[in-house]
Amino acid sequence: MKPQRKMQSKAAACSKRNSALIFFMFLFFASSANNLQVSNLRINLNNAEEFAIIHVDVSWENSWRTESSPYNWDAVWLFCKYQTADKKWHHAMLDSTGNIAPINGVIKSVPEKTGVFIYRELPGEGNVNYTDVSIKWNYDSVDINDILKIEVFALEMVYVPTGAFALGSGGTELNHFVLITINTADATVKPSGNTGILNTKSGGYPPGFPPASYTDYPNGYKAFYCMKYELTQSQYTDFLNTLEPLQATARYYDPASSPKDPRRYAIVYDTIAEKYYCNAPDLPLDFLDFKDGAAYADWAGLRPMTELEFEKACRGTAIPVANEFAWGTTQIYHSDYEFINCGSDSELIANPSIIAGNAIYRETLGSLNGPARVGIFAASSPNHSRIETGASFYGIMELSGSIGERIVNYSTIDGRNFRNINGDGAINSAGFANAVSWPAVKDGGGTRGGKFNSPVQQLRISDRETSNKTLNARDHNIGWRFVYGLK
């Protein structure tokens, strides 16, 4: 499998033309070097049966689907919001039937009806261009005459298949899990025996800890979709611009009101236009606390990732290597990177390693005052190998280094109370996630994977030095990556 480059989310909007329910479509999206594009938005209405067919074209580069290990694919998570006359935004519930997949593509609906996954039908790799992707929206009790705008959002995801995997590497990482094979989706099954990977115990949770509170705690065995890249500043800006003022204020970090170094954070609020703007759309978003990330995940129909899922996303089904990084070896580049086009959407590294894994951390940061743009190693590497791009077993990028990945930990009661419940597309009036079982303000949270200013050991897959660290405040080196949990 060829590691993939970054794709950027886009939004499309439509405005009501007249009371006869004829819509004139406007498409808005910022140019991006990474080329996930949602374009040509049209809507066909069926007033009698109260549904609409949303038509869009979707394209992105470096797509793949494998017919051998790791038996996975990349996908786009596509979801819709609509704005009513009172200026409030609402999540569109997309039907599980009536969708029309593009040629050579698949549209996969989800039980919550919060969005759809679009991906390749057959094995292959390269660019895809799906025209006339048709998605059914049952607007039911919504007064269609009351709708001002419809926006379509897209996030690039990677499918992580169901299956057993090694938790822990058998190495010397700080606070590491004892090596075990997670071989069941039931997170209350006690570890036992010696028939697992490398003759380890097998079970549903790590040795030395209590069982999860619920059988459906996401322990990594069951399939899930993981964001290919960390949440970007443009994606979060899109989120802020669909919130009510009180909600947005609660979820916005204003660098002008903080003494902290912004470290490349570049989201600003225009008080005249009453809109949020982003001056660094491709950079991963830092300065997010647990409340901020949980709200975004709920709004997007996703959920936080557990630290067991984090290790599965990194290591996959491979035999663990003691003290390994996300690309599967213990070798990592140790010199300053030289950056080209710094701050642009074509930001690159002039001197990436071709023999050791690449990551942004304390020893490679050079003159950069914060994280590099997402997907920078895939864009900079000459051969696009897993080591060069820093890709995980499944093709997920920057799981070692960049910014700390907030996760749901296993060490705390709140963490073990977590369940496989995805967001419903809405947050409460105060700007908080309303999903049942998600950890509260900070309890149950932590980070994995290391940060741009971390020492090298924190970038190892199984390092848990910060997995149980209390992180209530927004910090300059911590962000998010979300998943969709399959049932």
Coordinates of C-alpha atoms in Angstrom, one line a residue:
M1 CA 0.0 0.0 0.0
K2 CA 1.3 3.4 -0.9
P3 CA 1.1 6.0 2.0
Q4 CA -1.2 8.8 1.2
R5 CA -1.0 12.5 1.0
K6 CA -3.3 14.9 2.9
M7 CA -6.8 15.8 1.7
Q8 CA -8.6 18.9 2.9
S9 CA -12.2 19.2 3.8
K10 CA -14.4 21.4 1.7
A11 CA -17.9 22.9 2.0
A12 CA -20.5 23.6 -0.5
A13 CA -23.5 25.9 -0.1
C14 CA -26.9 26.6 -1.7
S15 CA -29.2 29.5 -1.4
K16 CA -33.0 29.4 -1.8
R17 CA -34.0 31.1 -5.1
N18 CA -37.7 31.4 -4.7
S19 CA -40.8 30.1 -2.9
A20 CA -41.3 27.5 -5.6
L21 CA -38.5 25.5 -4.1
I22 CA -36.1 26.0 -7.0
F23 CA -32.5 26.1 -5.6
F24 CA -29.7 28.0 -7.2
M25 CA -26.5 26.3 -6.1
F26 CA -23.3 28.1 -5.2
L27 CA -20.1 26.1 -4.5
F28 CA -17.5 27.5 -2.2
F29 CA -14.1 25.8 -1.4
A30 CA -10.6 27.0 -0.9
S31 CA -7.9 25.8 -3.2
S32 CA -5.7 23.1 -1.6
A33 CA -2.5 21.4 -2.7
N34 CA -3.9 18.1 -1.3
N35 CA -7.0 18.1 -3.5
L36 CA -10.0 16.6 -1.7
Q37 CA -12.7 18.4 -3.6
V38 CA -16.5 18.4 -3.2
S39 CA -18.0 20.2 -6.2
N40 CA -21.0 20.7 -8.5
L41 CA -23.6 20.6 -5.7
R42 CA -27.2 20.1 -6.9
I43 CA -30.4 19.2 -5.2
N44 CA -33.5 17.5 -6.5
L45 CA -36.6 17.8 -4.4
N46 CA -39.5 15.4 -3.9
N47 CA -42.0 17.5 -2.1
A48 CA -44.7 14.8 -1.9
E49 CA -42.6 12.3 -0.1
E50 CA -40.4 14.9 1.7
F51 CA -37.0 13.9 0.6
A52 CA -34.2 15.5 -1.4
I53 CA -31.4 13.9 -3.5
I54 CA -28.1 15.7 -2.9
H55 CA -25.8 15.4 -5.9
V56 CA -22.1 16.2 -5.6
D57 CA -18.8 15.3 -7.4
V58 CA -16.1 14.0 -5.1
S59 CA -12.4 13.6 -6.0
W60 CA -9.1 13.1 -4.2
E61 CA -5.6 12.0 -4.9
N62 CA -3.7 8.9 -3.9
S63 CA -6.7 6.8 -3.0
W64 CA -6.2 3.0 -2.4
R65 CA -7.9 -0.2 -1.7
T66 CA -5.9 -3.4 -1.0
E67 CA -6.7 -7.0 -1.7
S68 CA -3.8 -8.2 0.5
S69 CA -2.6 -7.1 4.0
P70 CA -3.6 -4.7 5.4
Y71 CA -6.9 -5.4 3.6
N72 CA -8.1 -1.8 3.9
W73 CA -8.9 1.3 2.0
D74 CA -9.1 5.1 2.4
A75 CA -12.5 6.8 2.3
V76 CA -14.2 10.1 2.6
W77 CA -16.7 10.8 5.4
L78 CA -19.3 13.1 3.9
F79 CA -21.9 14.8 6.0
C80 CA -24.3 17.7 5.5
K81 CA -25.6 20.7 7.5
Y82 CA -28.5 23.1 6.6
Q83 CA -29.2 26.6 7.9
T84 CA -32.7 27.8 8.6
A85 CA -34.2 31.3 8.5
D86 CA -33.3 31.8 12.2
K87 CA -29.6 31.5 11.1
K88 CA -29.3 28.2 13.1
W89 CA -27.5 25.2 11.6
H90 CA -28.8 21.7 11.8
H91 CA -27.4 18.3 10.9
A92 CA -29.1 16.6 7.9
M93 CA -30.0 12.9 8.5
L94 CA -29.0 11.0 5.4
D95 CA -31.1 7.9 4.4
S96 CA -29.7 4.4 4.4
T97 CA -31.6 3.6 1.1
G98 CA -32.0 5.5 -2.1
N99 CA -28.4 6.5 -2.5
I100 CA -26.8 6.1 -5.9
A101 CA -23.1 5.2 -5.9
P102 CA -20.8 6.5 -8.6
I103 CA -19.1 4.3 -11.1
N104 CA -16.4 2.2 -9.4
G105 CA -17.3 3.7 -6.0
V106 CA -19.3 2.7 -2.9
I107 CA -21.6 4.7 -0.8
K108 CA -21.9 3.2 2.7
S109 CA -24.5 4.6 5.0
V110 CA -24.4 4.4 8.8
P111 CA -27.1 3.5 11.4
E112 CA -27.1 7.0 12.9
K113 CA -27.8 8.5 9.5
T114 CA -25.2 11.2 10.3
G115 CA -23.2 10.8 7.1
V116 CA -21.9 8.4 4.5
F117 CA -18.6 6.8 3.6
I118 CA -17.4 7.0 0.0
Y119 CA -14.6 4.7 -1.2
R120 CA -13.3 2.4 -4.0
E121 CA -15.3 -0.6 -5.0
L122 CA -12.4 -2.6 -6.3
P123 CA -8.7 -2.9 -5.4
G124 CA -6.4 -0.3 -6.8
E125 CA -4.5 2.9 -6.1
G126 CA -4.3 6.4 -7.6
N127 CA -6.5 9.4 -8.0
V128 CA -10.3 9.0 -8.0
N129 CA -13.0 11.3 -9.5
Y130 CA -16.5 10.3 -8.6
T131 CA -19.2 12.3 -10.5
D132 CA -22.8 12.5 -9.5
V133 CA -22.6 11.0 -6.1
S134 CA -26.3 10.9 -5.1
I135 CA -27.3 10.9 -1.4
K136 CA -30.9 10.8 -0.1
W137 CA -31.9 13.2 2.6
N138 CA -35.3 12.7 4.3
Y139 CA -36.1 16.2 5.5
D140 CA -39.5 15.0 6.9
S141 CA -40.7 17.7 9.3
V142 CA -38.3 20.4 8.1
D143 CA -40.1 23.2 6.2
I144 CA -38.1 23.2 3.0
N145 CA -39.1 26.8 2.5
D146 CA -37.3 27.7 5.7
I147 CA -33.9 26.5 4.5
L148 CA -31.4 29.2 3.5
K149 CA -28.2 27.1 2.9
I150 CA -26.9 23.6 2.7
E151 CA -23.3 22.8 3.3
V152 CA -21.5 19.5 2.5
F153 CA -18.4 18.6 4.5
A154 CA -15.8 16.0 3.8
L155 CA -13.0 14.4 5.9
E156 CA -10.5 11.8 4.7
M157 CA -10.6 8.6 6.7
V158 CA -8.9 5.2 6.7
Y159 CA -10.6 1.9 7.4
V160 CA -9.1 -0.2 10.2
P161 CA -10.4 -3.8 9.9
T162 CA -11.8 -6.0 12.6
G163 CA -9.2 -8.4 14.0
A164 CA -6.8 -9.4 16.7
F165 CA -3.7 -7.3 17.4
A166 CA -0.9 -6.9 19.8
L167 CA -1.3 -4.2 22.6
G168 CA 2.1 -3.2 23.9
S169 CA 5.4 -3.9 22.2
G170 CA 7.3 -5.8 24.9
G171 CA 9.7 -2.9 25.1
T172 CA 10.8 -0.4 27.7
E173 CA 8.3 2.5 27.0
L174 CA 7.2 4.4 30.0
N175 CA 4.0 3.1 31.6
H176 CA 3.6 0.7 28.7
F177 CA 0.8 -2.0 28.6
V178 CA 2.0 -5.5 29.3
L179 CA 2.1 -7.2 25.9
I180 CA -1.2 -8.9 25.2
T181 CA -3.2 -10.0 22.2
I182 CA -6.6 -8.3 22.0
N183 CA -8.6 -11.1 20.4
T184 CA -12.2 -10.3 21.2
A185 CA -14.5 -7.3 20.9
D186 CA -15.8 -8.0 24.5
A187 CA -13.8 -5.6 26.6
T188 CA -14.7 -7.5 29.8
V189 CA -13.0 -10.8 28.8
K190 CA -10.1 -11.4 31.2
P191 CA -6.6 -12.0 29.7
S192 CA -5.6 -15.6 29.9
G193 CA -3.6 -18.4 28.3
N194 CA -0.5 -18.1 26.2
T195 CA -1.8 -18.6 22.6
G196 CA -1.7 -15.0 21.6
I197 CA 0.9 -13.2 19.4
L198 CA 4.4 -14.1 20.6
N199 CA 2.8 -16.5 23.1
T200 CA 1.1 -13.8 25.0
K201 CA -2.1 -13.9 26.9
S202 CA -5.3 -13.1 25.0
G203 CA -8.4 -11.2 26.1
G204 CA -10.4 -8.1 25.9
Y205 CA -8.4 -5.6 28.0
P206 CA -4.8 -5.1 29.2
P207 CA -3.4 -7.2 32.1
G208 CA -3.0 -5.4 35.4
F209 CA -6.2 -3.3 34.9
P210 CA -9.8 -3.9 35.8
P211 CA -12.1 -4.9 32.9
A212 CA -13.9 -2.2 31.0
S213 CA -17.3 -1.1 32.5
Y214 CA -19.1 -2.2 29.3
T215 CA -18.6 -5.0 26.8
D216 CA -18.6 -2.5 23.9
Y217 CA -15.7 -0.4 25.2
P218 CA -13.7 0.3 22.0
N219 CA -10.7 -2.0 22.6
G220 CA -9.5 -1.9 19.0
Y221 CA -10.7 -5.4 18.0
K222 CA -13.8 -4.2 16.1
A223 CA -13.4 -2.2 12.9
F224 CA -13.4 1.5 12.9
Y225 CA -12.6 4.4 10.5
C226 CA -9.8 6.8 11.6
M227 CA -9.0 10.2 10.3
K228 CA -6.0 10.0 8.0
Y229 CA -4.6 13.3 9.4
E230 CA -4.9 15.3 12.5
L231 CA -7.8 17.8 12.7
T232 CA -6.7 20.9 10.7
Q233 CA -7.3 24.6 11.4
S234 CA -9.6 24.9 8.4
Q235 CA -11.7 22.0 9.5
Y236 CA -12.2 23.5 12.9
T237 CA -12.9 26.9 11.4
D238 CA -15.7 25.3 9.3
F239 CA -17.1 24.0 12.6
L240 CA -17.0 27.3 14.4
N241 CA -18.9 29.0 11.5
T242 CA -21.9 26.7 11.9
L243 CA -22.3 27.3 15.7
E244 CA -24.5 29.9 17.5
P245 CA -22.5 32.7 19.0
L246 CA -22.6 31.3 22.6
Q247 CA -21.5 27.9 21.4
A248 CA -18.7 29.3 19.2
T249 CA -17.3 31.5 21.9
A250 CA -17.1 28.5 24.2
R251 CA -15.2 26.5 21.6
Y252 CA -12.9 29.2 20.3
Y253 CA -9.3 29.8 21.6
D254 CA -8.5 33.5 21.0
P255 CA -4.7 34.0 20.9
A256 CA -5.1 37.7 21.3
S257 CA -6.5 37.2 24.8
S258 CA -3.8 34.7 25.9
P259 CA -0.1 35.3 26.9
K260 CA 0.9 32.0 25.3
D261 CA 3.0 31.8 22.2
P262 CA 0.4 30.9 19.4
R263 CA 2.9 28.4 17.9
R264 CA 1.4 28.7 14.3
Y265 CA -2.2 28.8 15.5
A266 CA -4.0 31.1 13.1
I267 CA -7.8 31.1 13.6
V268 CA -9.2 34.7 13.9
Y269 CA -12.6 36.1 14.4
D270 CA -13.8 39.1 12.3
T271 CA -16.1 41.1 14.5
I272 CA -17.5 43.0 11.5
A273 CA -18.3 40.0 9.3
E274 CA -19.1 37.9 12.4
K275 CA -17.2 35.0 10.9
Y276 CA -14.1 33.0 11.7
Y277 CA -11.2 32.8 9.3
C278 CA -8.1 30.7 9.1
N279 CA -4.7 31.9 7.9
A280 CA -3.1 28.4 8.0
P281 CA -5.7 26.0 6.7
D282 CA -3.4 22.9 6.4
L283 CA -1.7 23.1 9.8
P284 CA -2.9 20.7 12.5
L285 CA -5.0 22.5 15.1
D286 CA -3.5 22.9 18.5
F287 CA -4.9 24.7 21.6
L288 CA -7.8 22.3 21.9
D289 CA -8.9 21.0 25.3
F290 CA -11.0 17.9 25.7
K291 CA -14.3 19.8 25.6
D292 CA -13.4 21.4 22.2
G293 CA -12.5 18.1 20.6
A294 CA -15.5 16.2 21.9
A295 CA -17.8 18.9 20.6
Y296 CA -16.3 18.7 17.1
A297 CA -16.5 14.9 17.1
D298 CA -20.1 15.1 18.2
W299 CA -20.9 17.7 15.5
A300 CA -19.2 15.7 12.8
G301 CA -20.9 12.3 13.8
L302 CA -17.6 10.8 15.0
R303 CA -16.1 10.1 18.4
P304 CA -12.9 10.2 20.3
M305 CA -10.3 7.4 19.9
T306 CA -9.3 5.2 22.8
E307 CA -5.6 4.5 23.5
L308 CA -6.1 0.8 22.6
E309 CA -7.5 1.9 19.2
F310 CA -4.5 4.2 18.9
E311 CA -2.1 1.2 19.1
K312 CA -4.2 -0.8 16.7
A313 CA -4.2 2.2 14.2
C314 CA -0.4 2.4 14.5
R315 CA 0.7 -1.3 14.6
G316 CA -2.1 -3.1 12.9
T317 CA -1.9 -6.8 12.9
A318 CA 1.9 -6.9 12.6
I319 CA 4.2 -8.6 15.1
P320 CA 5.2 -5.9 17.6
V321 CA 8.7 -4.5 17.6
A322 CA 10.0 -3.4 21.0
N323 CA 10.0 0.4 21.3
E324 CA 8.8 0.9 17.7
F325 CA 7.4 4.1 16.2
A326 CA 4.2 4.3 14.1
W327 CA 6.1 3.3 10.9
G328 CA 7.0 -0.1 12.4
T329 CA 10.8 0.3 13.2
T330 CA 12.9 1.8 15.9
Q331 CA 14.9 4.0 13.5
I332 CA 14.1 7.8 13.5
Y333 CA 15.7 10.8 12.0
H334 CA 17.6 13.0 14.5
S335 CA 18.6 16.1 12.6
D336 CA 16.9 19.5 11.9
Y337 CA 14.7 19.6 8.9
E338 CA 15.0 22.4 6.3
F339 CA 11.6 23.7 5.4
I340 CA 10.5 25.0 2.0
N341 CA 7.5 27.4 1.4
C342 CA 7.0 27.6 5.1
G343 CA 3.5 28.6 6.0
S344 CA 2.0 27.8 2.6
D345 CA -0.2 24.9 1.5
S346 CA 2.9 23.6 -0.3
E347 CA 5.1 23.6 2.8
L348 CA 7.7 20.9 2.2
I349 CA 10.8 19.4 3.8
A350 CA 14.0 19.6 1.7
N351 CA 16.0 17.0 3.5
P352 CA 13.7 14.1 4.7
S353 CA 15.4 10.9 5.6
I354 CA 15.0 7.9 3.2
I355 CA 16.4 5.3 5.7
A356 CA 15.0 6.3 9.1
G357 CA 11.4 7.3 10.0
N358 CA 10.4 10.9 9.7
A359 CA 8.6 12.8 12.3
I360 CA 8.3 16.3 13.7
Y361 CA 9.7 16.4 17.3
R362 CA 12.3 18.1 19.4
E363 CA 15.3 17.0 17.5
T364 CA 14.0 17.7 14.0
L365 CA 11.9 20.9 14.5
G366 CA 14.7 23.2 13.4
S367 CA 13.5 26.8 13.0
L368 CA 9.8 25.8 13.0
N369 CA 7.8 27.3 15.9
G370 CA 5.1 24.6 16.0
P371 CA 3.8 21.7 14.0
A372 CA 4.3 21.3 10.2
R373 CA 1.3 21.0 7.8
V374 CA -0.4 17.6 7.8
G375 CA 0.8 15.2 5.3
I376 CA 4.1 17.0 4.9
F377 CA 6.2 13.8 4.8
A378 CA 4.1 12.1 2.2
A379 CA 4.4 15.2 0.1
S380 CA 8.2 15.5 0.6
S381 CA 9.4 11.9 0.4
P382 CA 11.0 10.8 -2.9
N383 CA 9.9 7.1 -2.7
H384 CA 6.7 7.3 -0.6
S385 CA 7.7 4.3 1.5
R386 CA 6.1 3.8 4.9
I387 CA 9.3 4.8 6.7
E388 CA 9.8 7.9 4.6
T389 CA 6.2 9.1 5.1
G390 CA 5.9 8.1 8.7
A391 CA 2.8 6.2 7.8
S392 CA 1.2 3.6 10.1
F393 CA 0.4 0.0 9.2
Y394 CA -2.9 1.1 7.7
G395 CA -1.6 4.3 6.0
I396 CA -2.6 6.8 8.7
M397 CA -0.3 9.7 8.9
E398 CA 1.6 11.5 11.7
L399 CA 0.7 9.2 14.6
S400 CA 4.2 9.7 15.9
G401 CA 5.1 13.3 16.5
S402 CA 3.5 16.6 15.2
I403 CA 1.0 17.3 18.0
G404 CA -0.2 15.2 20.9
E405 CA -3.2 13.0 20.0
R406 CA -5.9 13.3 22.7
I407 CA -7.3 9.9 23.5
V408 CA -9.7 8.2 25.9
N409 CA -7.3 6.5 28.4
Y410 CA -7.8 3.1 30.0
S411 CA -6.3 4.0 33.4
T412 CA -9.3 5.9 34.9
I413 CA -12.8 4.9 35.7
D414 CA -14.2 7.6 33.3
G415 CA -12.0 6.2 30.6
R416 CA -13.2 2.6 31.2
N417 CA -16.8 3.8 31.2
F418 CA -16.4 4.9 27.5
R419 CA -18.6 3.1 25.0
N420 CA -18.7 2.8 21.2
I421 CA -21.2 5.6 20.7
N422 CA -20.6 8.0 17.8
G423 CA -21.7 11.6 17.7
D424 CA -25.3 12.5 16.6
G425 CA -24.3 15.6 14.6
A426 CA -25.4 18.1 17.3
I427 CA -24.0 19.7 20.4
N428 CA -25.9 21.3 23.3
S429 CA -26.8 25.0 23.5
A430 CA -23.7 25.8 25.6
G431 CA -21.4 24.3 23.1
F432 CA -20.7 20.9 24.7
A433 CA -20.9 17.4 23.3
N434 CA -24.1 15.6 24.4
A435 CA -23.0 12.0 23.6
V436 CA -23.7 9.5 26.3
S437 CA -20.7 7.8 28.0
W438 CA -18.0 10.2 26.7
P439 CA -15.6 11.4 29.4
A440 CA -16.3 14.6 31.2
V441 CA -14.3 17.8 31.1
K442 CA -10.9 16.1 31.4
D443 CA -11.2 12.8 33.3
G444 CA -10.6 9.9 31.1
G445 CA -8.4 11.9 28.7
G446 CA -4.7 12.0 28.0
T447 CA -2.4 12.0 24.9
R448 CA -0.4 9.5 22.9
G449 CA 2.1 9.7 20.1
G450 CA 4.3 12.6 21.2
K451 CA 4.4 16.3 20.1
F452 CA 6.6 18.6 18.0
N453 CA 8.6 19.6 21.2
S454 CA 8.6 16.1 22.8
P455 CA 11.7 14.0 23.5
V456 CA 12.0 11.1 21.1
Q457 CA 10.8 8.4 23.5
Q458 CA 7.3 9.8 23.7
L459 CA 6.8 9.2 19.9
R460 CA 6.9 5.4 20.4
I461 CA 3.6 3.6 19.8
S462 CA 3.4 2.1 23.2
D463 CA 4.7 5.0 25.3
R464 CA 2.1 6.0 27.8
E465 CA 3.9 8.8 29.7
T466 CA 1.1 11.3 29.0
S467 CA -1.8 8.9 28.6
N468 CA -3.2 9.7 32.1
K469 CA -2.0 13.3 32.3
T470 CA -4.6 15.9 33.5
L471 CA -5.1 18.2 30.6
N472 CA -7.9 20.6 31.4
A473 CA -6.4 23.7 29.7
R474 CA -5.8 24.3 26.0
D475 CA -2.1 23.8 25.1
H476 CA 0.0 24.7 22.2
N477 CA 1.1 21.1 21.4
I478 CA -2.1 19.1 21.7
G479 CA -4.8 18.4 19.2
W480 CA -7.2 15.7 18.0
R481 CA -7.9 13.0 15.5
F482 CA -11.3 11.2 15.6
V483 CA -12.8 7.9 14.6
Y484 CA -16.1 6.4 13.6
G485 CA -16.8 3.2 15.4
L486 CA -18.5 0.4 13.5
K487 CA -20.9 -1.8 15.4

